[in-house]
Structure formats: structure tokens, C-alpha cells
Tab-separated table of C-alpha atoms in Angstrom:
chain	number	residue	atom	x	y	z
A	11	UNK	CA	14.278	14.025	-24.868
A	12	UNK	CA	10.760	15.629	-25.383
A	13	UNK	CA	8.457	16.004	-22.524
A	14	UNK	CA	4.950	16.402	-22.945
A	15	UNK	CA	3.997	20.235	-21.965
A	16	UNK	CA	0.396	19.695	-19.637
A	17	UNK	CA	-1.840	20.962	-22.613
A	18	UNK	CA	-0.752	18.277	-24.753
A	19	UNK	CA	-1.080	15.827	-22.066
A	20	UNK	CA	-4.210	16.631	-20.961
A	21	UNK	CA	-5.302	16.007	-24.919
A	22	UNK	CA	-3.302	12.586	-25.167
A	23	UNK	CA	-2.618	10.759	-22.165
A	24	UNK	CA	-3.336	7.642	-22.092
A	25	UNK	CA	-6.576	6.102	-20.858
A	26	UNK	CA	-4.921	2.844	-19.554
A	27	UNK	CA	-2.286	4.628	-17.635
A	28	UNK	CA	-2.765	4.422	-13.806
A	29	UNK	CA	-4.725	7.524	-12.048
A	30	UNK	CA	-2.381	8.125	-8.730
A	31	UNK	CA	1.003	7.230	-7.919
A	32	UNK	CA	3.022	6.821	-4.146
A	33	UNK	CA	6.873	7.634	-5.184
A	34	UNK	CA	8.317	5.333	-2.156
A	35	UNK	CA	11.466	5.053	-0.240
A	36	UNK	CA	12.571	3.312	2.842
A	37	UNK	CA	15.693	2.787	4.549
A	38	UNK	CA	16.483	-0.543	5.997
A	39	UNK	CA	18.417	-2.284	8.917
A	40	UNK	CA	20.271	-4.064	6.113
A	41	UNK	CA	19.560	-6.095	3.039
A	42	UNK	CA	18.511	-9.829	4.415
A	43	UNK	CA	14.676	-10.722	4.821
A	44	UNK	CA	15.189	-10.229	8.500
A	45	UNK	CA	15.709	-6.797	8.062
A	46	UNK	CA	13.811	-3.998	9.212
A	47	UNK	CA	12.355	-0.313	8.348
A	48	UNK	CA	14.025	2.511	10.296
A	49	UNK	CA	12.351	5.407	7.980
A	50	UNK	CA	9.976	5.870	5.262
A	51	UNK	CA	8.748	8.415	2.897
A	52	UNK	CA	6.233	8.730	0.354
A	53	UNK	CA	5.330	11.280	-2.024
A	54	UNK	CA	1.592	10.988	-3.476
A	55	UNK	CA	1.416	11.964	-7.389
A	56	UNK	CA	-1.385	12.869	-9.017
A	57	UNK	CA	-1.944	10.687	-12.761
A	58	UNK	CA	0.322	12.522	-14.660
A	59	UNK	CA	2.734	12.932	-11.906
A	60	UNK	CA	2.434	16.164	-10.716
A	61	UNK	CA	2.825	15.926	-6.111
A	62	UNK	CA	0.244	16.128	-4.371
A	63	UNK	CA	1.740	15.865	-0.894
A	64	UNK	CA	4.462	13.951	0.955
A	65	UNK	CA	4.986	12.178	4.268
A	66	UNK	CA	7.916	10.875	5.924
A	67	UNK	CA	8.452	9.040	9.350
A	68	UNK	CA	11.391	7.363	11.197
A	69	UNK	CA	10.003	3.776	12.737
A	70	UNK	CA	11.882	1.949	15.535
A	71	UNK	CA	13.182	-1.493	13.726
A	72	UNK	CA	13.473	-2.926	17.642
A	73	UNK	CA	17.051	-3.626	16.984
A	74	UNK	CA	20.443	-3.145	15.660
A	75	UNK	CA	19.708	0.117	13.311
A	76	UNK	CA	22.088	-1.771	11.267
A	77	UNK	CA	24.407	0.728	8.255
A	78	UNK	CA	24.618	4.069	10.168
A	79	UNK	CA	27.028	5.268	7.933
A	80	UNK	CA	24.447	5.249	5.224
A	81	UNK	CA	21.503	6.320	6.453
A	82	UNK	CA	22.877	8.094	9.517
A	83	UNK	CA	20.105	6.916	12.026
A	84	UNK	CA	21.426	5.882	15.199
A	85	UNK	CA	20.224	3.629	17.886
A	86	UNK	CA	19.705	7.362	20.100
A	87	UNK	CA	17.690	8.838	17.154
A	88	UNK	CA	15.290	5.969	16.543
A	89	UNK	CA	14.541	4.878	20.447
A	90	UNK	CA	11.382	7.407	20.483
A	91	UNK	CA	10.261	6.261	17.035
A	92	UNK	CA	7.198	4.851	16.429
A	93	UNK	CA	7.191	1.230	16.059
A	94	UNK	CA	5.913	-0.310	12.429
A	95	UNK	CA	2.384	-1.458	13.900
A	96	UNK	CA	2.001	2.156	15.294
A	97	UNK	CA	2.221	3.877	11.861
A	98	UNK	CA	1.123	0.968	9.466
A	99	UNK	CA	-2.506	2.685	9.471
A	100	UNK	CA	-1.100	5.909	7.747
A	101	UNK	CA	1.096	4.456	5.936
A	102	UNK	CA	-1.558	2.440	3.826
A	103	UNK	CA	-3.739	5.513	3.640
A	104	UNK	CA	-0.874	7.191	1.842
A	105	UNK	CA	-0.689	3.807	-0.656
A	106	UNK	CA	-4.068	2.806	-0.872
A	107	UNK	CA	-5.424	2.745	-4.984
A	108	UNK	CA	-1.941	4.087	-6.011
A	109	UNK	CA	0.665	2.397	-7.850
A	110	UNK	CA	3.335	2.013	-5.341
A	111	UNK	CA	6.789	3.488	-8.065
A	112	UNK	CA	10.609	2.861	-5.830
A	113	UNK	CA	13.922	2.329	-7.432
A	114	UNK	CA	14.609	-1.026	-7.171
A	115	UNK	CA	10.503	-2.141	-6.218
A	116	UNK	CA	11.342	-5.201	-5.904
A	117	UNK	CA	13.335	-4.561	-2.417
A	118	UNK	CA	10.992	-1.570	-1.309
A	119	UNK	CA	8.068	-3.494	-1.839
A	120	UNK	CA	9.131	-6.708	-0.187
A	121	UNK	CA	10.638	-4.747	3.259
A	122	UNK	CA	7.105	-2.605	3.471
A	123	UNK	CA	5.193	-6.308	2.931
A	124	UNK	CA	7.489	-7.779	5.243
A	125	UNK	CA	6.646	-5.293	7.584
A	126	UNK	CA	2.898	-5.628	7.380
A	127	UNK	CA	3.220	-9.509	7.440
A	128	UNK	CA	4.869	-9.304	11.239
A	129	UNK	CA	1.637	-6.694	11.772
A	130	UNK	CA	-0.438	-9.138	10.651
A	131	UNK	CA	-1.741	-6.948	7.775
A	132	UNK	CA	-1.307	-6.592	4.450
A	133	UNK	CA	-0.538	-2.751	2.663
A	134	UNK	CA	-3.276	-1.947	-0.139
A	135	UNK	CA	-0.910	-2.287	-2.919
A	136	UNK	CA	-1.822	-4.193	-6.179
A	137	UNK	CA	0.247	-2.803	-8.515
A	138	UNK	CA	4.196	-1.463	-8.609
A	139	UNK	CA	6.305	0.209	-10.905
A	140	UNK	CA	9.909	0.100	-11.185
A	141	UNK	CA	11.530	3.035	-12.331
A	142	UNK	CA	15.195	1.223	-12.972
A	143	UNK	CA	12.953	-0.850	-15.339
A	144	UNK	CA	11.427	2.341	-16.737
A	145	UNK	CA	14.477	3.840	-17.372
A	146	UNK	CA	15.215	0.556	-19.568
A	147	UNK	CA	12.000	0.721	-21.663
A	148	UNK	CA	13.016	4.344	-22.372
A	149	UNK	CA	16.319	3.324	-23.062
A	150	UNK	CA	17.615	6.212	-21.073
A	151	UNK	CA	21.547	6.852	-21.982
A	152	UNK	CA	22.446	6.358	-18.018
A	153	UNK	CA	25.991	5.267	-17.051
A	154	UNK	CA	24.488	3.301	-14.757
A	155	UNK	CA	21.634	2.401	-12.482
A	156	UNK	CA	21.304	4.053	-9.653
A	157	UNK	CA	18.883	6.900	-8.250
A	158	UNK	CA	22.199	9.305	-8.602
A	159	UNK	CA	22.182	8.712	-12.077
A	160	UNK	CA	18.463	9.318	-13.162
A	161	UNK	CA	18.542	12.189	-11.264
A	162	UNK	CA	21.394	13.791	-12.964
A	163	UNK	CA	19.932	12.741	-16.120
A	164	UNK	CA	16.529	15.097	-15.483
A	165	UNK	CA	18.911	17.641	-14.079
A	166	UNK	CA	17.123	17.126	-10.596
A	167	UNK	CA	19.266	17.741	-7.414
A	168	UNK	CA	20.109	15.385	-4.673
A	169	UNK	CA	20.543	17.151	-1.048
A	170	UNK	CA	20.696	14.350	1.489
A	171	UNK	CA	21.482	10.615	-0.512
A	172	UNK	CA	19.994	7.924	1.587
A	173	UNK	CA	17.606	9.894	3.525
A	174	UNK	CA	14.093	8.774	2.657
A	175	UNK	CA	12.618	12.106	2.600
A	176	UNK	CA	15.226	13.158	0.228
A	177	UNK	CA	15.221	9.947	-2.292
A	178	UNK	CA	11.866	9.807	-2.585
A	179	UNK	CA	11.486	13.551	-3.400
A	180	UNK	CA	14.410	12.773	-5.956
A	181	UNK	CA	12.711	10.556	-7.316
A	182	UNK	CA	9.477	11.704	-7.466
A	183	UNK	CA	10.697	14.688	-9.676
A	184	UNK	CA	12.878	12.183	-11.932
A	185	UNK	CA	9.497	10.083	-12.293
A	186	UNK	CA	7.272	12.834	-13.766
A	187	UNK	CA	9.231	13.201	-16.979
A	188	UNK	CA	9.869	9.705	-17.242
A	189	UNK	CA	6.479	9.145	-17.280
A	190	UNK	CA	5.486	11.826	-19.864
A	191	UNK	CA	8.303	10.619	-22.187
A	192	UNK	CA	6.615	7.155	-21.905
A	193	UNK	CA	3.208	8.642	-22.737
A	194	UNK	CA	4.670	10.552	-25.624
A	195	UNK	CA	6.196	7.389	-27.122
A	196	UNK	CA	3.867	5.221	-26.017
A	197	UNK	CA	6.052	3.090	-24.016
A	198	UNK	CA	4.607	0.130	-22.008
A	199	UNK	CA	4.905	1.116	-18.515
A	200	UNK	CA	6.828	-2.165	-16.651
A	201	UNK	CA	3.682	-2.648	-14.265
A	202	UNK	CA	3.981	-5.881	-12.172
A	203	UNK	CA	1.683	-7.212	-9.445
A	204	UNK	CA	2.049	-6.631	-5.689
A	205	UNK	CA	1.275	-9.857	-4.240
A	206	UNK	CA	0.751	-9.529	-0.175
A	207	UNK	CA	3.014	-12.153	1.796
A	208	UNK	CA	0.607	-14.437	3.748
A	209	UNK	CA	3.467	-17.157	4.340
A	210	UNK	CA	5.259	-15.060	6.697
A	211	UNK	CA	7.216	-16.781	9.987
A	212	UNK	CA	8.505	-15.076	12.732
A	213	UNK	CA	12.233	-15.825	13.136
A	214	UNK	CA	14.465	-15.549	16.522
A	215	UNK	CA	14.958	-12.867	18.315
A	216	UNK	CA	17.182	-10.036	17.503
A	217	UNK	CA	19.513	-7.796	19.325
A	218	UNK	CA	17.815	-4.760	20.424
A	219	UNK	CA	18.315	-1.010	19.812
A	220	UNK	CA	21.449	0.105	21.701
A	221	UNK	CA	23.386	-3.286	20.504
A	222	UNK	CA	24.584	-1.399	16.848
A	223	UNK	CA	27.756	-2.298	15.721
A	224	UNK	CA	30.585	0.177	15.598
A	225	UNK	CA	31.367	0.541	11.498
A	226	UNK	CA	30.818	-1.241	8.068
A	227	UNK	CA	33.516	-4.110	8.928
A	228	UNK	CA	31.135	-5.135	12.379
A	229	UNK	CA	28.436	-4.654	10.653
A	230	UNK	CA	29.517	-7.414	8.153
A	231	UNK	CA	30.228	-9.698	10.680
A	232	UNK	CA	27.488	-9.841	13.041
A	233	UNK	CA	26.478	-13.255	14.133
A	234	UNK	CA	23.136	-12.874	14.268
A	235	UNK	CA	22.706	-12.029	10.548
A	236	UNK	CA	20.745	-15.221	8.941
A	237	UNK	CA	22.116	-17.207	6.570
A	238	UNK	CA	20.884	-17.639	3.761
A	239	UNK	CA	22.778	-20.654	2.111
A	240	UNK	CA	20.865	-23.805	1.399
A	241	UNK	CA	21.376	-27.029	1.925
A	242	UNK	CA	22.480	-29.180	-1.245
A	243	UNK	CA	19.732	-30.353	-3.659
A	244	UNK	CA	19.844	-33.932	-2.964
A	245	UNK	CA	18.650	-34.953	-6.733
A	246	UNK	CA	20.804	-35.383	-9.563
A	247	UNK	CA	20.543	-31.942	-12.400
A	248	UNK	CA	18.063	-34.375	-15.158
A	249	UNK	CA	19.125	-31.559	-17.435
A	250	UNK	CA	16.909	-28.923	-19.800
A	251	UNK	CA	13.459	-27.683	-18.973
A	252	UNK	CA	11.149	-28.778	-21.799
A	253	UNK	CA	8.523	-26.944	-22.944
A	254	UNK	CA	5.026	-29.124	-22.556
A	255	UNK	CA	6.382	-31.065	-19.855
A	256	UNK	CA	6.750	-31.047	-15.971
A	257	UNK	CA	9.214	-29.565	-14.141
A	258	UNK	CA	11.448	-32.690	-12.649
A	259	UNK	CA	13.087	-32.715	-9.157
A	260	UNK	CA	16.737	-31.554	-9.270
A	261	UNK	CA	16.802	-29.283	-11.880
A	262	UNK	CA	18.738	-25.853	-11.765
A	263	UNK	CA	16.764	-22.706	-11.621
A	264	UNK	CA	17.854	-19.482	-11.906
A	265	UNK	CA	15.509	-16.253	-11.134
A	266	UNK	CA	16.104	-12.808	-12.737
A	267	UNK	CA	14.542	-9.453	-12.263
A	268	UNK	CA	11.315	-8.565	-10.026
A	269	UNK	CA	9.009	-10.674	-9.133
A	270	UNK	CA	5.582	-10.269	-7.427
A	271	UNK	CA	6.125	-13.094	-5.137
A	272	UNK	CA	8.367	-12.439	-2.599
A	273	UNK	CA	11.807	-13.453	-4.122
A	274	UNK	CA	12.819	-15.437	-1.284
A	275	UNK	CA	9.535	-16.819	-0.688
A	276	UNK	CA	9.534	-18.068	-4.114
A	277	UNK	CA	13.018	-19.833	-3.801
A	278	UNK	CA	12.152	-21.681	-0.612
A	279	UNK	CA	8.965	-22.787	-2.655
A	280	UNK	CA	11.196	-24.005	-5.589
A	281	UNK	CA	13.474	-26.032	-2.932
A	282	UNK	CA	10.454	-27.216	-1.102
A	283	UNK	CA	9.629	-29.132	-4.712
A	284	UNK	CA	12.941	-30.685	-5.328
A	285	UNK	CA	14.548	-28.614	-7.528
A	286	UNK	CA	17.866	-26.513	-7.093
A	287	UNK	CA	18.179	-22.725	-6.448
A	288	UNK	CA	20.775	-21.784	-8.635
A	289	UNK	CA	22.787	-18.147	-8.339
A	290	UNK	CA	23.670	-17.368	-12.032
A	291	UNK	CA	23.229	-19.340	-15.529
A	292	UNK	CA	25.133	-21.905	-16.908
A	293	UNK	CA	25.036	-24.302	-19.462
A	294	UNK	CA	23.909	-26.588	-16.821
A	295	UNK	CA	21.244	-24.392	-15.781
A	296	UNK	CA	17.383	-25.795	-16.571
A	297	UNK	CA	15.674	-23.138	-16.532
A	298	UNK	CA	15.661	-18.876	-16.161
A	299	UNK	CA	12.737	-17.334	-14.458
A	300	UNK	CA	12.270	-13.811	-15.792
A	301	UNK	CA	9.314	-11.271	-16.164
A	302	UNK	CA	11.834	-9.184	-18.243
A	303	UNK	CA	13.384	-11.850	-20.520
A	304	UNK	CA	13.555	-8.747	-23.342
A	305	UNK	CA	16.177	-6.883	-20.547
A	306	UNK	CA	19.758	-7.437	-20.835
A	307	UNK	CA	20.881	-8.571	-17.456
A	308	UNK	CA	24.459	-11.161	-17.374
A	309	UNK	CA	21.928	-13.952	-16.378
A	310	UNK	CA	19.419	-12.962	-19.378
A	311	UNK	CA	21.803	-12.669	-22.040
A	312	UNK	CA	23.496	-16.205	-20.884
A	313	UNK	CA	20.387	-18.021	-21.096
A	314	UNK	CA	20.337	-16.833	-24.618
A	315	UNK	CA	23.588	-17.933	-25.217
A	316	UNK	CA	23.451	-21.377	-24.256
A	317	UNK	CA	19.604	-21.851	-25.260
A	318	UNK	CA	18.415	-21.977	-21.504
A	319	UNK	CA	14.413	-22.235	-21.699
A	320	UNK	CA	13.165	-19.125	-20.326
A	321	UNK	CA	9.554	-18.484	-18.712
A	322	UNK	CA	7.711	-16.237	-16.695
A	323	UNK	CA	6.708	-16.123	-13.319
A	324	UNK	CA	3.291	-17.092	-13.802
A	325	UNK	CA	3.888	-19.932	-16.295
A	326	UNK	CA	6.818	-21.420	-13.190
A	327	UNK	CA	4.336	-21.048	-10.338
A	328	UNK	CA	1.999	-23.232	-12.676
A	329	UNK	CA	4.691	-25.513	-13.065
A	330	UNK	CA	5.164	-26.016	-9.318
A	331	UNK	CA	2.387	-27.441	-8.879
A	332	UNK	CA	3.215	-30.275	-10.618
A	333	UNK	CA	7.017	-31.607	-10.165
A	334	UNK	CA	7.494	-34.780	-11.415
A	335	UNK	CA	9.388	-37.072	-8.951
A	336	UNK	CA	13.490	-37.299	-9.595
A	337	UNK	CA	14.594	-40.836	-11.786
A	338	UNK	CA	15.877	-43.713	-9.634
């Protein structure tokens, strides 16, 4: 693949492209919306992606550090870490007017909004980029998704996986000439909003550092990992979305891809209206929810399969608004 030289980029780039970038990465307790930071990294990029300076610090999640074996930060390590609250101020700084860029966004940008929301602040973050989803506009011939991958494909050299220091610098020099092929081919960068979470609750407390479990298989089974299973829906599937009309209590819907609302956030508002969370498509599905619906994910291609409606996030929060009542 060509990559634009600077002279030829300073002569073409393109005027709508952002003007600074924050390559992120954090490493997490676990996956769940519980979870917590235990490290964080960000590299600053100038517009056309050249680094401008990195930062990286280890933050004390107040608990269980959760998958040692990944990230290799122990319950000993962490105790003198900062807490969140204490380094929130310079973490922003390093965001603020930048287009936050992670692999996988969606989960980097919900854990660092997460974190702000138990701060009681909100990161200056309006816009992020995922580069998984760049990687698909480019149509990059990858064997598969992950950061291993696209590194190996720009020839760049991982030293410590899962260290956030070390992915984000990955990825930062994987970024640049992804985003000089996409200004050479004038590719539409896969922008999508960062929408702070102001619906945030507290849940119960959680053991404490020094209370890690011992390997993967304890991990697993910790009790005090929240459940996220929900309840039935208690109204009958009324079938098909239709375009033009209301959403109607009890039907299925299935999400795909990023979304600027916080995933989760946006399911409990769909079961808060009536209608049914559901984990892959069907032909009993109603609708897909899908800022991508060009991509070819399992749930994307099904929904094509069996004519599921499709929309996109902002047309569904529209239609949440207004959920007509179930029959009977």
C-alpha cells in the first residue's frame, strides 16, 4: 500500500480531517461496566500523525486488580498508585480538542467515561476513532482483528502486549500510515461521537486491593462480578420494525458495532421502554441497531438475510421516545 511521503501531504491533506489525535490505551480490572482502570497511556499526534509526546500512569482501581496474567499488575504494584480522581486532571489535558483513536473505542472510551462519571466529571472528548473500523474502510488484508495483527501488517514491533505504554505506542505507529493511506484514497475516516455518561450510579462495594484472585479459573468465578442477565421481557415479540411507525413494546432488538451512548446504558434504556434486548439476529429479531450497517459483522450480514429493518443510532434513540404501548 502507498503512503503519502510528508511533501505530498502537506500539498493534499485534507481540510476536514481532524487537527490532533490522543492514540489511547488502558488496561482494565476486567470487561463488565463495574470494572476499573489500573493503567493508562496516551500518545498525543500531531494532524497527520506524526507524536508529539506520550504519557503513561498506573491508577489504583481500589480493588481486585482483576487478569494479572494479562496485564501483569498486581495488587503490590498498584497499592501506591494514584487513584482515578488524583490523575483525571492530566489525563483530560492530554485529550482535550483531540480525537480520542483506541482499538476497540468503543470499550476504551466507555472505561475512561466510566471513570470520570464516578469523579463526577466528564473527559473533553467529542469525537473517537476506531482504528479496527479503519482498518475495515481500508480494507486492510488482516487475518484478523486484533492490535497484533495491524501491527504486523505496518511491520511495527510489539515489545510488551498488554502493557499500556506499549499498545498505545503500537498503535500509535500503526495509526500514522493508516491514516495517510486514508488521505491518499480519500477514505471516510469512521468518526463517531463521544457522548459523556451523565446517568451514572454507583453500585456496591467491591473487594479491595489485596483480595485478587489466584489465576484465570478464580478470576472467572468471583462472586462479586455483576450480572448482567435481564429479566424476561414481559410483552409478547409483535414482530417487524416498520419503517414510519413507532417502535411497540416487546419487540427484539439487537445492537451491533460502536455506539456513542454507552452500550449498556443504551440497553437498559431500550428495556426501560418495553422492548427486548436481544444477543444476536434472528428471523424473529425486530430490529438491528448499527452505525456500520455497510460492515460485515455475523449479526449485520443476518439482518440482511432475513430482511431485519436496520437503523442507526440516532434514528433508535428518536424512536424511544415514543414506544407505543404492547396489544392486549
Amino acid at each position: 500500500m502507498t503512503v503519502l511521503d510528508d511533501r505530498t501531504t502537506a500539498a493534499t491533506w485534507p481540510a476536514a480531517y481532524p487537527q490532533g489525535w490522543a492514540v489511547v490505551d488502558v488496561e482494565t480490572t476486567g470487561l463488565a461496566r463495574d470494572d476499573r482502570i489500573v493503567s493508562a497511556a496516551v500518545y498525543r499526534l500531531d494532524a497527520r500523525g506524526n507524536v508529539e509526546d506520550h504519557w503513561y500512569t498506573l491508577v489504583n482501581p481500589e480493588r481486585d486488580p482483576g487478569p494479572v496474567w494479562i496485564h501483569g499488575l498486581t495488587s503490590d504494584v498498584l497499592e501506591g498508585a494514584p487513584l482515578f480522581p488524583e490523575i483525571a486532571a492530566e489525563f483530560a489535558a492530554r485529550l482535550d480538542g483531540r480525537v480520542l483513536v483506541a482499538h476497540n473505542a468503543m470499550f476504551d472510551w466507555q472505561m475512561i467515561a466510566r471513570e470520570y462519571a464516578r469523579a463526577e466529571s466528564a473527559a473533553p472528548v467529542r469525537q473517537r476513532l476506531c482504528t479496527i473500523a479503519l482498518a475495515k474502510e481500508l480494507s486492510l488484508p488482516l487475518p484478523n482483528h486484533k492490535l497484533e495483527s495491524l501491527a504486523a501488517h505496518f511491520g511495527v514491533v510489539q515489545r510488551r502486549a498488554h502493557n499500556a505504554l506499549d499498545d498505545a505506542r503500537v498503535l500509535a505507529e500503526a495509526f500514522r500510515p493508516s491514516l495517510h493511506a486514508a488521505a491518499e484514497l480519500g477514505v471516510r475516516l469512521p468518526l463517531l461521537e463521544c457522548r459523556p455518561l451523565t446517568e451514572w450510579a454507583s453500585s456496591p462495594e467491591r473487594p479491595r486491593i489485596g483480595q485478587q484472585a489466584s489465576g484465570p479459573s478464580a478470576y472467572r468465578a468471583n462472586s462479586w462480578r455483576p450480572s448482567r442477565k435481564r429479566p424476561p421481557c414481559p410483552y409478547p415479540n409483535p414482530g417487524r420494525y416498520e419503517t414510519d411507525k413507532p417502535l411497540k413494546q416487546g419487540m427484539r432488538v439487537a445492537f451491533s458495532g460502536d455506539t456513542s451512548v454507552d452500550r449498556e446504558l443504551l440497553e437498559d434504556r431500550t428495556v426501560d421502554a418495553g422492548l427486548h434486548v436481544a444477543g444476536s439476529v434472528s428471523r424473529l429479531t425486530s430490529l438491528l441497531v448499527t452505525n456500520d450497517p455497510d460492515s460485515a459483522t455475523s449479526k449485520t450480514l443476518k439482518a440482511r438475510s432475513f430482511g431485519t429493518p436496520v437503523v442507526d443510532e440516532a434514528a433508535y434513540t428518536q424512536l424511544l421516545r415514543d414506544v407505543a404501548p404492547a396489544d392486549g
